[in-house]
Amino acid sequence: ALFAGDCLPCHRLDGIGRGTKGPDLGRPMNVTAYLTPAGFHALVRDPRAVRHWPAQAMAGFPPDLIGDDGIAALWAYLQLVAPRAAP
Ligand code: HEC
């Protein structure tokens, strides 16, 4: 519910959703494949604290909008839906 309400308005996930402002968080690879949990947490909390450029469009989510447990739940969700590497 958190992902659908707060992230899908701008992002897609594996092509699902209508968000067009931000990148698809599942393609070409799931964000959990190239970010660390700490890096993901820092980016969702305040993208400008991680990297910065003029056209940056994502606003951060302060603790009153999404708590630390919420960001951890988003990470767990994205990991859960990420395609598993073949054994
Ligand atoms: C207002 C639109 C908007 C919302 C809402 C939004 N994002 Fe973003 N997001 C962006 C944009 C645009 C980018 C690309 C970087 C930039 O311009 O800020 C981005 C980049 C990212 C990235 C980096 C992806 C990469 O490969 O570099 C992650 C991870 C991310 N968003 C996760 C989230 C999560 C999780 C949520 C929900 C809590 C969320 N975003 C909500 C617009 C949004």
CSV table of C-alpha atoms and ligand atoms in Angstrom, one decimal:
chain,number,residue,atom,x,y,z
A,1,ALA,CA,0.0,0.0,0.0
A,2,LEU,CA,2.9,2.3,0.8
A,3,PHE,CA,4.6,1.6,-2.5
A,4,ALA,CA,1.4,2.1,-4.5
A,5,GLY,CA,0.5,5.3,-2.7
A,6,ASP,CA,3.8,7.0,-2.4
A,7,CYS,CA,6.0,5.6,-5.1
A,8,LEU,CA,3.9,4.4,-8.0
A,9,PRO,CA,2.5,7.9,-8.9
A,10,CYS,CA,6.0,8.6,-10.3
A,11,HIS,CA,7.6,5.2,-10.8
A,12,ARG,CA,6.7,2.0,-12.5
A,13,LEU,CA,7.7,-1.4,-11.3
A,14,ASP,CA,8.5,-4.0,-13.9
A,15,GLY,CA,6.3,-2.0,-16.3
A,16,ILE,CA,3.4,-1.9,-13.9
A,17,GLY,CA,1.8,1.4,-13.1
A,18,ARG,CA,1.5,4.7,-14.9
A,19,GLY,CA,4.2,6.8,-13.3
A,20,THR,CA,6.4,8.5,-15.9
A,21,LYS,CA,8.4,11.1,-13.8
A,22,GLY,CA,10.9,8.6,-12.4
A,23,PRO,CA,12.6,5.5,-13.7
A,24,ASP,CA,11.1,2.0,-13.5
A,25,LEU,CA,12.4,0.6,-10.2
A,26,GLY,CA,12.4,-3.0,-11.5
A,27,ARG,CA,13.9,-2.5,-15.0
A,28,PRO,CA,16.5,-3.0,-16.4
A,29,MET,CA,17.3,-4.4,-12.9
A,30,ASN,CA,15.6,-4.1,-9.6
A,31,VAL,CA,16.9,-1.3,-7.4
A,32,THR,CA,17.8,-3.8,-4.6
A,33,ALA,CA,20.3,-5.3,-7.0
A,34,TYR,CA,22.5,-2.2,-7.2
A,35,LEU,CA,21.6,-0.1,-4.1
A,36,THR,CA,22.5,-1.1,-0.5
A,37,PRO,CA,19.7,-1.0,2.1
A,38,ALA,CA,21.4,2.0,3.7
A,39,GLY,CA,21.8,3.8,0.3
A,40,PHE,CA,18.1,3.2,-0.5
A,41,HIS,CA,17.1,4.5,2.9
A,42,ALA,CA,19.2,7.6,2.5
A,43,LEU,CA,17.9,8.2,-1.0
A,44,VAL,CA,14.2,7.9,-0.1
A,45,ARG,CA,14.7,10.1,3.0
A,46,ASP,CA,16.5,12.8,1.0
A,47,PRO,CA,17.7,12.2,-2.6
A,48,ARG,CA,19.8,15.4,-2.5
A,49,ALA,CA,21.9,14.0,0.4
A,50,VAL,CA,23.0,11.1,-1.9
A,51,ARG,CA,23.6,12.9,-5.2
A,52,HIS,CA,22.6,16.2,-6.7
A,53,TRP,CA,22.0,17.7,-10.1
A,54,PRO,CA,19.8,20.7,-11.4
A,55,ALA,CA,16.9,18.7,-12.9
A,56,GLN,CA,16.5,16.4,-9.9
A,57,ALA,CA,12.8,15.8,-9.5
A,58,MET,CA,12.3,13.4,-6.5
A,59,ALA,CA,11.5,15.0,-3.2
A,60,GLY,CA,12.5,13.3,0.0
A,61,PHE,CA,10.2,11.6,2.4
A,62,PRO,CA,10.7,12.9,6.0
A,63,PRO,CA,10.0,10.7,9.0
A,64,ASP,CA,6.5,12.1,9.4
A,65,LEU,CA,5.6,10.9,5.9
A,66,ILE,CA,7.4,7.5,5.9
A,67,GLY,CA,9.0,6.1,9.1
A,68,ASP,CA,12.2,4.1,9.2
A,69,ASP,CA,10.1,0.9,9.4
A,70,GLY,CA,8.2,2.1,6.3
A,71,ILE,CA,11.4,2.5,4.3
A,72,ALA,CA,12.6,-0.9,5.5
A,73,ALA,CA,9.2,-2.4,4.4
A,74,LEU,CA,9.6,-0.8,1.0
A,75,TRP,CA,13.1,-2.3,0.6
A,76,ALA,CA,11.7,-5.7,1.7
A,77,TYR,CA,8.9,-5.4,-0.8
A,78,LEU,CA,11.2,-4.5,-3.7
A,79,GLN,CA,13.5,-7.4,-2.8
A,80,LEU,CA,10.5,-9.8,-2.7
A,81,VAL,CA,9.3,-8.9,-6.2
A,82,ALA,CA,12.8,-8.8,-7.7
A,83,PRO,CA,13.4,-11.7,-10.1
A,84,ARG,CA,15.6,-14.4,-8.5
A,85,ALA,CA,18.9,-15.2,-10.2
A,86,ALA,CA,18.9,-18.7,-11.7
A,87,PRO,CA,20.7,-21.2,-9.3
B,1,HEC,C1,7.3,13.1,-7.5
B,1,HEC,C2,7.7,11.9,-8.2
B,1,HEC,C3,8.4,10.9,-7.4
B,1,HEC,C4,7.9,10.2,-6.3
B,1,HEC,C5,6.6,10.4,-5.5
B,1,HEC,C6,8.9,9.2,-5.9
B,1,HEC,N1,10.0,9.3,-6.8
B,1,HEC,FE1,11.7,8.2,-6.8
B,1,HEC,N2,12.4,9.2,-8.3
B,1,HEC,C7,11.7,10.2,-9.0
B,1,HEC,C8,12.6,10.7,-10.1
B,1,HEC,C9,12.2,11.8,-11.1
B,1,HEC,C10,13.8,10.0,-10.0
B,1,HEC,C11,15.1,10.2,-10.8
B,1,HEC,C12,16.0,11.1,-10.1
B,1,HEC,C13,15.5,12.5,-9.9
B,1,HEC,O1,15.3,13.2,-10.9
B,1,HEC,O2,15.2,12.9,-8.8
B,1,HEC,C14,13.7,9.1,-8.9
B,1,HEC,C15,14.6,8.2,-8.5
B,1,HEC,C16,14.4,7.2,-7.5
B,1,HEC,C17,15.4,6.2,-7.2
B,1,HEC,C18,16.8,6.0,-7.8
B,1,HEC,C19,16.7,5.1,-9.0
B,1,HEC,C20,18.0,5.0,-9.7
B,1,HEC,O3,18.2,4.0,-10.4
B,1,HEC,O4,18.8,5.9,-9.6
B,1,HEC,C21,14.9,5.4,-6.2
B,1,HEC,C22,15.5,4.1,-5.6
B,1,HEC,C23,13.5,5.9,-6.0
B,1,HEC,N3,13.3,7.0,-6.8
B,1,HEC,C24,12.7,5.3,-5.1
B,1,HEC,C25,11.4,5.9,-4.7
B,1,HEC,C26,10.6,5.3,-3.7
B,1,HEC,C27,10.9,4.1,-2.9
B,1,HEC,C28,9.5,6.2,-3.7
B,1,HEC,C29,8.3,6.1,-2.8
B,1,HEC,C30,8.6,6.1,-1.3
B,1,HEC,C31,9.7,7.2,-4.7
B,1,HEC,N4,10.9,7.0,-5.3
B,1,HEC,C32,8.8,8.3,-4.9
B,1,HEC,C33,10.5,10.7,-8.8
B,1,HEC,C34,9.7,10.3,-7.7
